[in-house]
mmCIF file with all atom_site columns, C-alpha atoms in Angstrom:
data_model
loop_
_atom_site.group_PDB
_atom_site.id
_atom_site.type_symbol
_atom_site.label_atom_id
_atom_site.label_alt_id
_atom_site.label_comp_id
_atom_site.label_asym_id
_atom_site.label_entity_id
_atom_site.label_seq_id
_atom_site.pdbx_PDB_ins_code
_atom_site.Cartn_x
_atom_site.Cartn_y
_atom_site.Cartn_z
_atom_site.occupancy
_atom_site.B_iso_or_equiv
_atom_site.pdbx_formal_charge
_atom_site.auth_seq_id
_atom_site.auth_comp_id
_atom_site.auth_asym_id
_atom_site.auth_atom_id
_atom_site.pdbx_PDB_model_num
ATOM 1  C CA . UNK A 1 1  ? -36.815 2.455   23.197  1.00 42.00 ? 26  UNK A CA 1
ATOM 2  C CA . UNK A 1 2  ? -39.211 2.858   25.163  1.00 49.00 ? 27  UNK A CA 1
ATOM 3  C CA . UNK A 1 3  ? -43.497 3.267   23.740  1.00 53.00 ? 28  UNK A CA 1
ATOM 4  C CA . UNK A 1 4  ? -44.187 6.447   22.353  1.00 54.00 ? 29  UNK A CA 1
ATOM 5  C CA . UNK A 1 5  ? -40.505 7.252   21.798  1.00 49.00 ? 30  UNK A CA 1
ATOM 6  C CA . UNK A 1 6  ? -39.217 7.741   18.084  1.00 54.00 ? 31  UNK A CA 1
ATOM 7  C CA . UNK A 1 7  ? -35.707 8.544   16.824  1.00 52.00 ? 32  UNK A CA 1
ATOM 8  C CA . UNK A 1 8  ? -32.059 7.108   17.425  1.00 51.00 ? 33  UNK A CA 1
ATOM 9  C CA . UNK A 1 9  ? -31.369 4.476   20.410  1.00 51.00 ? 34  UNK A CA 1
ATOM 10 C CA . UNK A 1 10 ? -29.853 6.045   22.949  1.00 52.00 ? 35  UNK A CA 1
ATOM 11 C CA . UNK A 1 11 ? -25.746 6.441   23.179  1.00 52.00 ? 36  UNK A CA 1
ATOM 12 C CA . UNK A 1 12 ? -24.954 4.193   25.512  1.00 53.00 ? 37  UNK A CA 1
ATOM 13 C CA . UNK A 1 13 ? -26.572 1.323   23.168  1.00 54.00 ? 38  UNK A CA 1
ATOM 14 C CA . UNK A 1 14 ? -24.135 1.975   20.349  1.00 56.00 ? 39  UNK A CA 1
ATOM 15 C CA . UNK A 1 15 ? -20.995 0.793   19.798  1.00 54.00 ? 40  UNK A CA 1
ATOM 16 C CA . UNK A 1 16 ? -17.968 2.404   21.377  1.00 52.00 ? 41  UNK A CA 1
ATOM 17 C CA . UNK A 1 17 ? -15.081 2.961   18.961  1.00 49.00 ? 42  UNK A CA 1
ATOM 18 C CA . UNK A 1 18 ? -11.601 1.725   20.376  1.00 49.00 ? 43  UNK A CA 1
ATOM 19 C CA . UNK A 1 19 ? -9.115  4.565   20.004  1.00 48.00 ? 44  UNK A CA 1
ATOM 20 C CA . UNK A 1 20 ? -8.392  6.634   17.348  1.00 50.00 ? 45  UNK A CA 1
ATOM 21 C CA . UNK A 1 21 ? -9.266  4.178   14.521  1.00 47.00 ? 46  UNK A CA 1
ATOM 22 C CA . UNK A 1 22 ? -8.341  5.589   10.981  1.00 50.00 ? 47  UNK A CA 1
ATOM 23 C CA . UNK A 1 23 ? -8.838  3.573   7.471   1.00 60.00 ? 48  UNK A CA 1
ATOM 24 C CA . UNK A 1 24 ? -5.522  4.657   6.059   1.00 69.00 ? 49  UNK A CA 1
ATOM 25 C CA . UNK A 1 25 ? -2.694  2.038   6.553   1.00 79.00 ? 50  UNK A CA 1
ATOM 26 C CA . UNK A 1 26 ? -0.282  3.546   9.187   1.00 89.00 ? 51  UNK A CA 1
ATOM 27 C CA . UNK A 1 27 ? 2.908   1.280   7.450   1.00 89.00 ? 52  UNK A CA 1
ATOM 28 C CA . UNK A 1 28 ? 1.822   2.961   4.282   1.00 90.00 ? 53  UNK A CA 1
ATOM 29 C CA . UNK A 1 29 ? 4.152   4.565   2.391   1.00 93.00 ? 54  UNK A CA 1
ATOM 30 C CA . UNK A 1 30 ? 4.590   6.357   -0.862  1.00 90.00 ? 55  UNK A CA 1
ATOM 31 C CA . UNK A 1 31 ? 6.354   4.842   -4.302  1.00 90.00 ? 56  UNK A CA 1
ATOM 32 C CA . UNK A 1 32 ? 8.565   8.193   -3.567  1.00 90.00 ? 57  UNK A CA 1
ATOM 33 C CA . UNK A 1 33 ? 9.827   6.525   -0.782  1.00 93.00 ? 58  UNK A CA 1
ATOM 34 C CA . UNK A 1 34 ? 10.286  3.821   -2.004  1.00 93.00 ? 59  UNK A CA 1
ATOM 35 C CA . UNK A 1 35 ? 12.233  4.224   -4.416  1.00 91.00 ? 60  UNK A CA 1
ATOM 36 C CA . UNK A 1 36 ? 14.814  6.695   -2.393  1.00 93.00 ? 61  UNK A CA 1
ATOM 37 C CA . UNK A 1 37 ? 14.933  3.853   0.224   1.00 94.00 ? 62  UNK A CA 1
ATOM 38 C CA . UNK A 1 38 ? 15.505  1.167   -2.558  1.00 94.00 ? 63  UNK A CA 1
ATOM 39 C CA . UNK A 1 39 ? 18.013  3.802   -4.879  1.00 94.00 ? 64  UNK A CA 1
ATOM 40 C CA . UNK A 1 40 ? 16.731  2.411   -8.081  1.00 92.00 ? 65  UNK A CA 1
ATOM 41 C CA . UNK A 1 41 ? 14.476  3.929   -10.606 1.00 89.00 ? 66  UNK A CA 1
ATOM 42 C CA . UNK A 1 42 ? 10.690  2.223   -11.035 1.00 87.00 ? 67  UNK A CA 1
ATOM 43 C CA . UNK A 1 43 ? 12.117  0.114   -14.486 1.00 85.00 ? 68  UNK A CA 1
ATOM 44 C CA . UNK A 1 44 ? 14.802  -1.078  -12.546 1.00 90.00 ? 69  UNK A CA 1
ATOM 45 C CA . UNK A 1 45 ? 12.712  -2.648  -9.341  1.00 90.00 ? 70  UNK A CA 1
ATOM 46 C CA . UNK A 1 46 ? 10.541  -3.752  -12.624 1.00 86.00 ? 71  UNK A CA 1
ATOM 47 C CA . UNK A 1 47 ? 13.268  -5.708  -14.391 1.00 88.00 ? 72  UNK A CA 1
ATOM 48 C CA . UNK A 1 48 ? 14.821  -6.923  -11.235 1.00 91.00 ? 73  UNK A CA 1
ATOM 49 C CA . UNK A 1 49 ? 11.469  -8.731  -9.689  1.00 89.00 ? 74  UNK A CA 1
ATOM 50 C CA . UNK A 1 50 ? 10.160  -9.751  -13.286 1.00 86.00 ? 75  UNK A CA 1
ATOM 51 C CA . UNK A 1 51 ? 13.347  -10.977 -15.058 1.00 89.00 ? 76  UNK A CA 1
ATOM 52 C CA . UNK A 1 52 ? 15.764  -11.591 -11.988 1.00 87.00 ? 77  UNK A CA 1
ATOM 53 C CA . UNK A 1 53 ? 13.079  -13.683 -9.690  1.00 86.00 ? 78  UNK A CA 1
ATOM 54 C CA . UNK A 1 54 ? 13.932  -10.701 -6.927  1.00 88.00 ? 79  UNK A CA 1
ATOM 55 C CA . UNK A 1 55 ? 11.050  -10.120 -4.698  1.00 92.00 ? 80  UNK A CA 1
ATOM 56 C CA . UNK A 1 56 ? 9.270   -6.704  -5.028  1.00 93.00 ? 81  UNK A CA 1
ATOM 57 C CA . UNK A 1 57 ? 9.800   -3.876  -2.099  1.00 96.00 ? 82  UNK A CA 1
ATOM 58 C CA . UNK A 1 58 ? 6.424   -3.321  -0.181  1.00 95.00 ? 83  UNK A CA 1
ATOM 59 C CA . UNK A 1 59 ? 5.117   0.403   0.052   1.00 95.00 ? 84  UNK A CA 1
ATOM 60 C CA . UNK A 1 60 ? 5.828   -0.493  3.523   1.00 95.00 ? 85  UNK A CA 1
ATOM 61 C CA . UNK A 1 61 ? 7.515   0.926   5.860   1.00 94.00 ? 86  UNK A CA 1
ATOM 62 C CA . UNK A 1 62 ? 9.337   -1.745  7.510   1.00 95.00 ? 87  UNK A CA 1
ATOM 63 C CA . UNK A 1 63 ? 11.151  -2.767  4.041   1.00 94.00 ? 88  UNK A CA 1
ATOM 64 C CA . UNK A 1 64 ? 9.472   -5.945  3.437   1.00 95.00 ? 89  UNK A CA 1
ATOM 65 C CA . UNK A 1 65 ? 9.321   -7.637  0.478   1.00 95.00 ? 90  UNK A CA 1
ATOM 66 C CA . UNK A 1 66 ? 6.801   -9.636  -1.550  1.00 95.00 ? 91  UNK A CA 1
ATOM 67 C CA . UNK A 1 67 ? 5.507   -11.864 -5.071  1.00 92.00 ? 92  UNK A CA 1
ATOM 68 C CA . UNK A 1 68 ? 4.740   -9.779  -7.847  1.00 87.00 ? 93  UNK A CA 1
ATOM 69 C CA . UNK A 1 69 ? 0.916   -9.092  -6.719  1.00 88.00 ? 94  UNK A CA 1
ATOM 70 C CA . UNK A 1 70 ? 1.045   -9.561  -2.974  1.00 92.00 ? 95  UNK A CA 1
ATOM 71 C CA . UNK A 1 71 ? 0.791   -7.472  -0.283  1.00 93.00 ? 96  UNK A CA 1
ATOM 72 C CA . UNK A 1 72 ? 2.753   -8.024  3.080   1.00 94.00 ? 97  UNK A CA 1
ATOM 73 C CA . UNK A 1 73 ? 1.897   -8.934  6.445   1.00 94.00 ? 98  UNK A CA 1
ATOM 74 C CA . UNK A 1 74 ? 1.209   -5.029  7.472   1.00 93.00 ? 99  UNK A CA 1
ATOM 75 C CA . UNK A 1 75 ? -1.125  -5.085  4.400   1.00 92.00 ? 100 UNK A CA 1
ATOM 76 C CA . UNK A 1 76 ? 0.598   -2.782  1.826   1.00 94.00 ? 101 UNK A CA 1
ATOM 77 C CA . UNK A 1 77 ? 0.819   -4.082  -1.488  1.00 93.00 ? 102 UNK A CA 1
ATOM 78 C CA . UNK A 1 78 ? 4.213   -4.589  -3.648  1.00 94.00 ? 103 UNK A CA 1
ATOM 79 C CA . UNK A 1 79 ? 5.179   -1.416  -5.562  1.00 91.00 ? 104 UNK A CA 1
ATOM 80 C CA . UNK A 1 80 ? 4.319   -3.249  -9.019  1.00 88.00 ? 105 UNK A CA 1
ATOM 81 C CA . UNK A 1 81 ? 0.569   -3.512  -7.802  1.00 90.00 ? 106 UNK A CA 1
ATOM 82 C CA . UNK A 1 82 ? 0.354   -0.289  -6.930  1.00 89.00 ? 107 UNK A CA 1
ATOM 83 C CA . UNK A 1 83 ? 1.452   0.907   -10.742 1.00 86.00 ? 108 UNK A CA 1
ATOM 84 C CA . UNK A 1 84 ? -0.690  -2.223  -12.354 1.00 85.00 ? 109 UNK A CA 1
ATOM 85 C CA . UNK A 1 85 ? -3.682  -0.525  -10.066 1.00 86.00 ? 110 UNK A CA 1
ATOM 86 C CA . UNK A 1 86 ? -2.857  2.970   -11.062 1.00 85.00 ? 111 UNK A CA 1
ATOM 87 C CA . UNK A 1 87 ? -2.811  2.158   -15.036 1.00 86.00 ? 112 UNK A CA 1
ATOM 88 C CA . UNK A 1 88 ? 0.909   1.473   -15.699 1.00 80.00 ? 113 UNK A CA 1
ATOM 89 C CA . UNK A 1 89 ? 1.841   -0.839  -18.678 1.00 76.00 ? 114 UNK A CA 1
ATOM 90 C CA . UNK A 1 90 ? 5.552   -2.220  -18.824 1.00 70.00 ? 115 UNK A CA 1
ATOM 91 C CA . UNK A 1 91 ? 5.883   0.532   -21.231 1.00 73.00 ? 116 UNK A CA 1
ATOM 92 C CA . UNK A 1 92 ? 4.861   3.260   -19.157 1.00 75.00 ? 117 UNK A CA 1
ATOM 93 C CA . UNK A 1 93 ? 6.777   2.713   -16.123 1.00 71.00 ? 118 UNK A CA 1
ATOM 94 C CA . UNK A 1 94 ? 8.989   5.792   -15.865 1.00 66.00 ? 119 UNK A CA 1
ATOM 95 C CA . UNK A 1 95 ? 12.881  5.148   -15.558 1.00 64.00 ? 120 UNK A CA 1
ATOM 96 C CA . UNK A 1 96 ? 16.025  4.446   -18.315 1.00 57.00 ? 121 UNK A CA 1
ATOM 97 C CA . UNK A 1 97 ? 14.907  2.153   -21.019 1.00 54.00 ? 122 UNK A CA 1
ATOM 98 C CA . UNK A 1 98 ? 18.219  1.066   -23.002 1.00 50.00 ? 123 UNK A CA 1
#
């Protein structure tokens, strides 16, 4: 800025965003998904990564899968995390309990 001037710097000072940037994951997707890609209910997936040492589906797009907790390469977490982070407890997670 020059003296005597007040306000915002000028445009061409600020940084230039590079294409159409948006927050949201773009391999994202939903447990919905999910679960019609995988064909198995939510208890199922459950029992099959905790009990069977199966790694969990992604909500990922590409079908990858990860630990318990992680998250894969394209950043989406394993299905499990995102019921721990919603408020699921083993008991809660919808599907046919025997």
């Amino acid at each position: 800025m020059r003296c005597g001037q007040t306000g915002a710097a000028p445009a061409a000072g600020r940084r230039r965003k590079r294409g159409d940037v948006s927050r949201r994951n773009q391999h994202y997707i939903s447990i919905e998904e999910v679960l019609q890609r995988e064909g198995r209910t939510l208890l199922q997936i459950a029992k099959a990564t905790i009990c069977a040492g199966e790694g969990a589906p992604a909500l990922c797009r590409y079908g990858c899968k990860v630990d318990l907790e992680g998250t894969c390469d394209h950043g989406c977490p394993s299905l499990l995390k995102a019921l721990m982070i919603r408020g699921y407890g083993w008991n809660e997670i919808p599907g046919k309990k025997k």
